Amino acid sequence: MKGNMEERAVRLAQYIIENRTTVRAAATKFGVSKSTVHKDLSERLPTFNRPLYLQAKAVLEENKAQRHIRGGIATRQKYKGR
């Protein structure tokens, strides 16, 4: 999803909010890097759509708080042979 960066930032934020997904999942869905997702959401989006940025930031903060749990689950599955 190349092209208009503002439009991409809005679509990324909407996707993350609607699906309560991670940065990694959004990057895969849109075919961009995680760095691009972070830059779009943290630097570009607040300049032109602050309310949407705040909603997306809340989801990202929730994901950040839960990441140690997801990491533990992934490690457990790895050693269980899944």
mmCIF file of N, CA and C in Angstrom:
data_model
loop_
_atom_site.group_PDB
_atom_site.id
_atom_site.type_symbol
_atom_site.label_atom_id
_atom_site.label_comp_id
_atom_site.label_asym_id
_atom_site.label_seq_id
_atom_site.Cartn_x
_atom_site.Cartn_y
_atom_site.Cartn_z
ATOM 1 N N MET A 1 0.844 -1.177 0.000
ATOM 2 C CA MET A 1 0.000 0.000 0.000
ATOM 3 C C MET A 1 0.884 1.233 0.000
ATOM 4 N N LYS A 2 1.369 1.563 -1.133
ATOM 5 C CA LYS A 2 2.199 2.753 -1.288
ATOM 6 C C LYS A 2 1.288 3.939 -1.586
ATOM 7 N N GLY A 3 1.878 5.090 -1.811
ATOM 8 C CA GLY A 3 1.076 6.239 -2.205
ATOM 9 C C GLY A 3 0.900 7.236 -1.086
ATOM 10 N N ASN A 4 -0.318 7.688 -0.927
ATOM 11 C CA ASN A 4 -0.636 8.737 0.027
ATOM 12 C C ASN A 4 -0.401 8.261 1.465
ATOM 13 N N MET A 5 0.570 8.869 2.112
ATOM 14 C CA MET A 5 0.955 8.441 3.464
ATOM 15 C C MET A 5 -0.137 8.746 4.492
ATOM 16 N N GLU A 6 -0.833 9.839 4.321
ATOM 17 C CA GLU A 6 -1.897 10.184 5.263
ATOM 18 C C GLU A 6 -3.028 9.170 5.188
ATOM 19 N N GLU A 7 -3.402 8.806 3.970
ATOM 20 C CA GLU A 7 -4.463 7.811 3.792
ATOM 21 C C GLU A 7 -4.034 6.464 4.381
ATOM 22 N N ARG A 8 -2.784 6.083 4.150
ATOM 23 C CA ARG A 8 -2.267 4.828 4.686
ATOM 24 C C ARG A 8 -2.291 4.847 6.214
ATOM 25 N N ALA A 9 -1.903 5.962 6.809
ATOM 26 C CA ALA A 9 -1.894 6.078 8.267
ATOM 27 C C ALA A 9 -3.300 5.924 8.833
ATOM 28 N N VAL A 10 -4.271 6.533 8.188
ATOM 29 C CA VAL A 10 -5.660 6.431 8.642
ATOM 30 C C VAL A 10 -6.147 4.996 8.515
ATOM 31 N N ARG A 11 -5.865 4.350 7.397
ATOM 32 C CA ARG A 11 -6.316 2.969 7.188
ATOM 33 C C ARG A 11 -5.650 2.018 8.180
ATOM 34 N N LEU A 12 -4.364 2.228 8.445
ATOM 35 C CA LEU A 12 -3.671 1.397 9.433
ATOM 36 C C LEU A 12 -4.301 1.560 10.817
ATOM 37 N N ALA A 13 -4.547 2.795 11.204
ATOM 38 C CA ALA A 13 -5.138 3.062 12.519
ATOM 39 C C ALA A 13 -6.526 2.441 12.623
ATOM 40 N N GLN A 14 -7.338 2.591 11.593
ATOM 41 C CA GLN A 14 -8.674 2.012 11.611
ATOM 42 C C GLN A 14 -8.611 0.495 11.714
ATOM 43 N N TYR A 15 -7.680 -0.118 10.983
ATOM 44 C CA TYR A 15 -7.531 -1.574 11.027
ATOM 45 C C TYR A 15 -7.134 -2.038 12.425
ATOM 46 N N ILE A 16 -6.185 -1.350 13.028
ATOM 47 C CA ILE A 16 -5.720 -1.724 14.364
ATOM 48 C C ILE A 16 -6.834 -1.551 15.391
ATOM 49 N N ILE A 17 -7.592 -0.488 15.287
ATOM 50 C CA ILE A 17 -8.676 -0.233 16.235
ATOM 51 C C ILE A 17 -9.798 -1.257 16.070
ATOM 52 N N GLU A 18 -10.230 -1.488 14.840
ATOM 53 C CA GLU A 18 -11.352 -2.397 14.589
ATOM 54 C C GLU A 18 -11.028 -3.836 14.960
ATOM 55 N N ASN A 19 -9.799 -4.274 14.665
ATOM 56 C CA ASN A 19 -9.438 -5.670 14.888
ATOM 57 C C ASN A 19 -8.645 -5.890 16.173
ATOM 58 N N ARG A 20 -8.327 -4.809 16.872
ATOM 59 C CA ARG A 20 -7.529 -4.891 18.109
ATOM 60 C C ARG A 20 -6.275 -5.715 17.866
ATOM 61 N N THR A 21 -5.610 -5.431 16.784
ATOM 62 C CA THR A 21 -4.474 -6.231 16.338
ATOM 63 C C THR A 21 -3.145 -5.577 16.682
ATOM 64 N N THR A 22 -2.076 -6.296 16.437
ATOM 65 C CA THR A 22 -0.733 -5.812 16.734
ATOM 66 C C THR A 22 -0.158 -5.066 15.540
ATOM 67 N N VAL A 23 0.940 -4.382 15.780
ATOM 68 C CA VAL A 23 1.648 -3.675 14.714
ATOM 69 C C VAL A 23 2.135 -4.680 13.671
ATOM 70 N N ARG A 24 2.648 -5.799 14.145
ATOM 71 C CA ARG A 24 3.164 -6.827 13.236
ATOM 72 C C ARG A 24 2.063 -7.347 12.309
ATOM 73 N N ALA A 25 0.883 -7.612 12.852
ATOM 74 C CA ALA A 25 -0.227 -8.110 12.040
ATOM 75 C C ALA A 25 -0.686 -7.054 11.031
ATOM 76 N N ALA A 26 -0.734 -5.796 11.452
ATOM 77 C CA ALA A 26 -1.137 -4.723 10.539
ATOM 78 C C ALA A 26 -0.114 -4.551 9.423
ATOM 79 N N ALA A 27 1.157 -4.652 9.752
ATOM 80 C CA ALA A 27 2.213 -4.528 8.748
ATOM 81 C C ALA A 27 2.100 -5.635 7.717
ATOM 82 N N THR A 28 1.838 -6.851 8.166
ATOM 83 C CA THR A 28 1.681 -7.971 7.248
ATOM 84 C C THR A 28 0.465 -7.769 6.357
ATOM 85 N N LYS A 29 -0.642 -7.347 6.925
ATOM 86 C CA LYS A 29 -1.887 -7.143 6.178
ATOM 87 C C LYS A 29 -1.718 -6.086 5.081
ATOM 88 N N PHE A 30 -1.012 -5.006 5.383
ATOM 89 C CA PHE A 30 -0.879 -3.898 4.438
ATOM 90 C C PHE A 30 0.380 -3.975 3.578
ATOM 91 N N GLY A 31 1.220 -4.946 3.848
ATOM 92 C CA GLY A 31 2.415 -5.125 3.026
ATOM 93 C C GLY A 31 3.469 -4.055 3.231
ATOM 94 N N VAL A 32 3.574 -3.569 4.456
ATOM 95 C CA VAL A 32 4.602 -2.578 4.796
ATOM 96 C C VAL A 32 5.393 -3.111 5.983
ATOM 97 N N SER A 33 6.467 -2.430 6.335
ATOM 98 C CA SER A 33 7.287 -2.871 7.465
ATOM 99 C C SER A 33 6.686 -2.384 8.784
ATOM 100 N N LYS A 34 7.121 -3.003 9.873
ATOM 101 C CA LYS A 34 6.682 -2.570 11.199
ATOM 102 C C LYS A 34 7.131 -1.134 11.458
ATOM 103 N N SER A 35 8.303 -0.790 10.960
ATOM 104 C CA SER A 35 8.812 0.580 11.138
ATOM 105 C C SER A 35 7.893 1.593 10.478
ATOM 106 N N THR A 36 7.382 1.241 9.309
ATOM 107 C CA THR A 36 6.464 2.130 8.593
ATOM 108 C C THR A 36 5.176 2.305 9.381
ATOM 109 N N VAL A 37 4.663 1.222 9.933
ATOM 110 C CA VAL A 37 3.439 1.304 10.736
ATOM 111 C C VAL A 37 3.674 2.210 11.936
ATOM 112 N N HIS A 38 4.782 2.012 12.639
ATOM 113 C CA HIS A 38 5.090 2.848 13.800
ATOM 114 C C HIS A 38 5.221 4.316 13.398
ATOM 115 N N LYS A 39 5.927 4.584 12.325
ATOM 116 C CA LYS A 39 6.125 5.972 11.883
ATOM 117 C C LYS A 39 4.796 6.613 11.492
ATOM 118 N N ASP A 40 3.978 5.863 10.749
ATOM 119 C CA ASP A 40 2.678 6.393 10.341
ATOM 120 C C ASP A 40 1.808 6.716 11.550
ATOM 121 N N LEU A 41 1.792 5.820 12.517
ATOM 122 C CA LEU A 41 0.900 6.004 13.662
ATOM 123 C C LEU A 41 1.429 6.991 14.688
ATOM 124 N N SER A 42 2.731 7.024 14.889
ATOM 125 C CA SER A 42 3.255 7.878 15.954
ATOM 126 C C SER A 42 3.667 9.267 15.494
ATOM 127 N N GLU A 43 4.030 9.424 14.238
ATOM 128 C CA GLU A 43 4.487 10.734 13.765
ATOM 129 C C GLU A 43 3.519 11.406 12.798
ATOM 130 N N ARG A 44 2.995 10.660 11.858
ATOM 131 C CA ARG A 44 2.154 11.277 10.821
ATOM 132 C C ARG A 44 0.716 11.468 11.272
ATOM 133 N N LEU A 45 0.115 10.440 11.850
ATOM 134 C CA LEU A 45 -1.306 10.496 12.217
ATOM 135 C C LEU A 45 -1.642 11.616 13.202
ATOM 136 N N PRO A 46 -0.852 11.855 14.248
ATOM 137 C CA PRO A 46 -1.233 12.915 15.207
ATOM 138 C C PRO A 46 -1.299 14.314 14.591
ATOM 139 N N THR A 47 -0.601 14.530 13.496
ATOM 140 C CA THR A 47 -0.581 15.871 12.916
ATOM 141 C C THR A 47 -1.882 16.235 12.217
ATOM 142 N N PHE A 48 -2.638 15.231 11.751
ATOM 143 C CA PHE A 48 -3.857 15.570 11.013
ATOM 144 C C PHE A 48 -5.117 14.876 11.522
ATOM 145 N N ASN A 49 -4.994 13.917 12.434
ATOM 146 C CA ASN A 49 -6.183 13.255 12.965
ATOM 147 C C ASN A 49 -5.909 12.810 14.401
ATOM 148 N N ARG A 50 -5.907 13.736 15.299
ATOM 149 C CA ARG A 50 -5.564 13.462 16.702
ATOM 150 C C ARG A 50 -6.512 12.464 17.378
ATOM 151 N N PRO A 51 -7.842 12.574 17.198
ATOM 152 C CA PRO A 51 -8.741 11.618 17.870
ATOM 153 C C PRO A 51 -8.487 10.165 17.441
ATOM 154 N N LEU A 52 -8.260 9.947 16.166
ATOM 155 C CA LEU A 52 -7.974 8.600 15.674
ATOM 156 C C LEU A 52 -6.643 8.104 16.226
ATOM 157 N N TYR A 53 -5.674 8.989 16.307
ATOM 158 C CA TYR A 53 -4.376 8.647 16.879
ATOM 159 C C TYR A 53 -4.523 8.185 18.322
ATOM 160 N N LEU A 54 -5.322 8.883 19.111
ATOM 161 C CA LEU A 54 -5.497 8.530 20.513
ATOM 162 C C LEU A 54 -6.160 7.162 20.674
ATOM 163 N N GLN A 55 -7.100 6.846 19.792
ATOM 164 C CA GLN A 55 -7.738 5.528 19.839
ATOM 165 C C GLN A 55 -6.740 4.434 19.486
ATOM 166 N N ALA A 56 -5.968 4.649 18.441
ATOM 167 C CA ALA A 56 -4.971 3.656 18.023
ATOM 168 C C ALA A 56 -3.904 3.497 19.096
ATOM 169 N N LYS A 57 -3.509 4.606 19.706
ATOM 170 C CA LYS A 57 -2.489 4.558 20.754
ATOM 171 C C LYS A 57 -2.963 3.726 21.942
ATOM 172 N N ALA A 58 -4.245 3.823 22.274
ATOM 173 C CA ALA A 58 -4.790 3.039 23.380
ATOM 174 C C ALA A 58 -4.682 1.541 23.093
ATOM 175 N N VAL A 59 -4.967 1.137 21.866
ATOM 176 C CA VAL A 59 -4.853 -0.276 21.490
ATOM 177 C C VAL A 59 -3.395 -0.709 21.544
ATOM 178 N N LEU A 60 -2.493 0.122 21.051
ATOM 179 C CA LEU A 60 -1.079 -0.221 21.047
ATOM 180 C C LEU A 60 -0.525 -0.313 22.471
ATOM 181 N N GLU A 61 -0.975 0.550 23.349
ATOM 182 C CA GLU A 61 -0.542 0.490 24.749
ATOM 183 C C GLU A 61 -1.038 -0.792 25.411
ATOM 184 N N GLU A 62 -2.261 -1.187 25.083
ATOM 185 C CA GLU A 62 -2.801 -2.439 25.611
ATOM 186 C C GLU A 62 -1.969 -3.624 25.119
ATOM 187 N N ASN A 63 -1.621 -3.613 23.834
ATOM 188 C CA ASN A 63 -0.778 -4.675 23.272
ATOM 189 C C ASN A 63 0.585 -4.703 23.949
ATOM 190 N N LYS A 64 1.121 -3.533 24.203
ATOM 191 C CA LYS A 64 2.431 -3.454 24.849
ATOM 192 C C LYS A 64 2.381 -4.034 26.259
ATOM 193 N N ALA A 65 1.294 -3.803 26.955
ATOM 194 C CA ALA A 65 1.145 -4.326 28.306
ATOM 195 C C ALA A 65 0.989 -5.845 28.309
ATOM 196 N N GLN A 66 0.489 -6.405 27.219
ATOM 197 C CA GLN A 66 0.242 -7.840 27.143
ATOM 198 C C GLN A 66 1.344 -8.620 26.437
ATOM 199 N N ARG A 67 2.334 -7.959 25.903
ATOM 200 C CA ARG A 67 3.305 -8.657 25.065
ATOM 201 C C ARG A 67 4.112 -9.705 25.818
ATOM 202 N N HIS A 68 4.378 -9.490 27.086
ATOM 203 C CA HIS A 68 5.126 -10.501 27.840
ATOM 204 C C HIS A 68 4.315 -11.782 27.994
ATOM 205 N N ILE A 69 3.007 -11.650 28.034
ATOM 206 C CA ILE A 69 2.149 -12.831 28.125
ATOM 207 C C ILE A 69 2.159 -13.596 26.810
ATOM 208 N N ARG A 70 2.021 -12.870 25.695
ATOM 209 C CA ARG A 70 2.052 -13.525 24.378
ATOM 210 C C ARG A 70 3.385 -14.195 24.135
ATOM 211 N N GLY A 71 4.458 -13.570 24.575
ATOM 212 C CA GLY A 71 5.786 -14.160 24.416
ATOM 213 C C GLY A 71 5.915 -15.456 25.191
ATOM 214 N N GLY A 72 5.366 -15.482 26.394
ATOM 215 C CA GLY A 72 5.408 -16.693 27.205
ATOM 216 C C GLY A 72 4.595 -17.819 26.589
ATOM 217 N N ILE A 73 3.459 -17.479 26.025
ATOM 218 C CA ILE A 73 2.615 -18.485 25.370
ATOM 219 C C ILE A 73 3.335 -19.059 24.156
ATOM 220 N N ALA A 74 3.974 -18.195 23.368
ATOM 221 C CA ALA A 74 4.703 -18.649 22.189
ATOM 222 C C ALA A 74 5.851 -19.579 22.580
ATOM 223 N N THR A 75 6.562 -19.240 23.632
ATOM 224 C CA THR A 75 7.673 -20.084 24.090
ATOM 225 C C THR A 75 7.149 -21.431 24.575
ATOM 226 N N ARG A 76 6.060 -21.404 25.300
ATOM 227 C CA ARG A 76 5.472 -22.647 25.799
ATOM 228 C C ARG A 76 5.073 -23.549 24.640
ATOM 229 N N GLN A 77 4.423 -22.976 23.625
ATOM 230 C CA GLN A 77 4.013 -23.766 22.464
ATOM 231 C C GLN A 77 5.221 -24.307 21.708
ATOM 232 N N LYS A 78 6.267 -23.525 21.629
ATOM 233 C CA LYS A 78 7.485 -23.949 20.934
ATOM 234 C C LYS A 78 8.053 -25.207 21.574
ATOM 235 N N TYR A 79 8.115 -25.221 22.883
ATOM 236 C CA TYR A 79 8.724 -26.365 23.559
ATOM 237 C C TYR A 79 7.760 -27.533 23.765
ATOM 238 N N LYS A 80 6.483 -27.305 23.533
ATOM 239 C CA LYS A 80 5.523 -28.405 23.564
ATOM 240 C C LYS A 80 5.453 -29.104 22.207
ATOM 241 N N GLY A 81 6.072 -28.516 21.204
ATOM 242 C CA GLY A 81 6.112 -29.129 19.891
ATOM 243 C C GLY A 81 4.989 -28.732 18.963
ATOM 244 N N ARG A 82 4.438 -27.561 19.166
ATOM 245 C CA ARG A 82 3.354 -27.096 18.287
ATOM 246 C C ARG A 82 3.861 -26.176 17.228
#
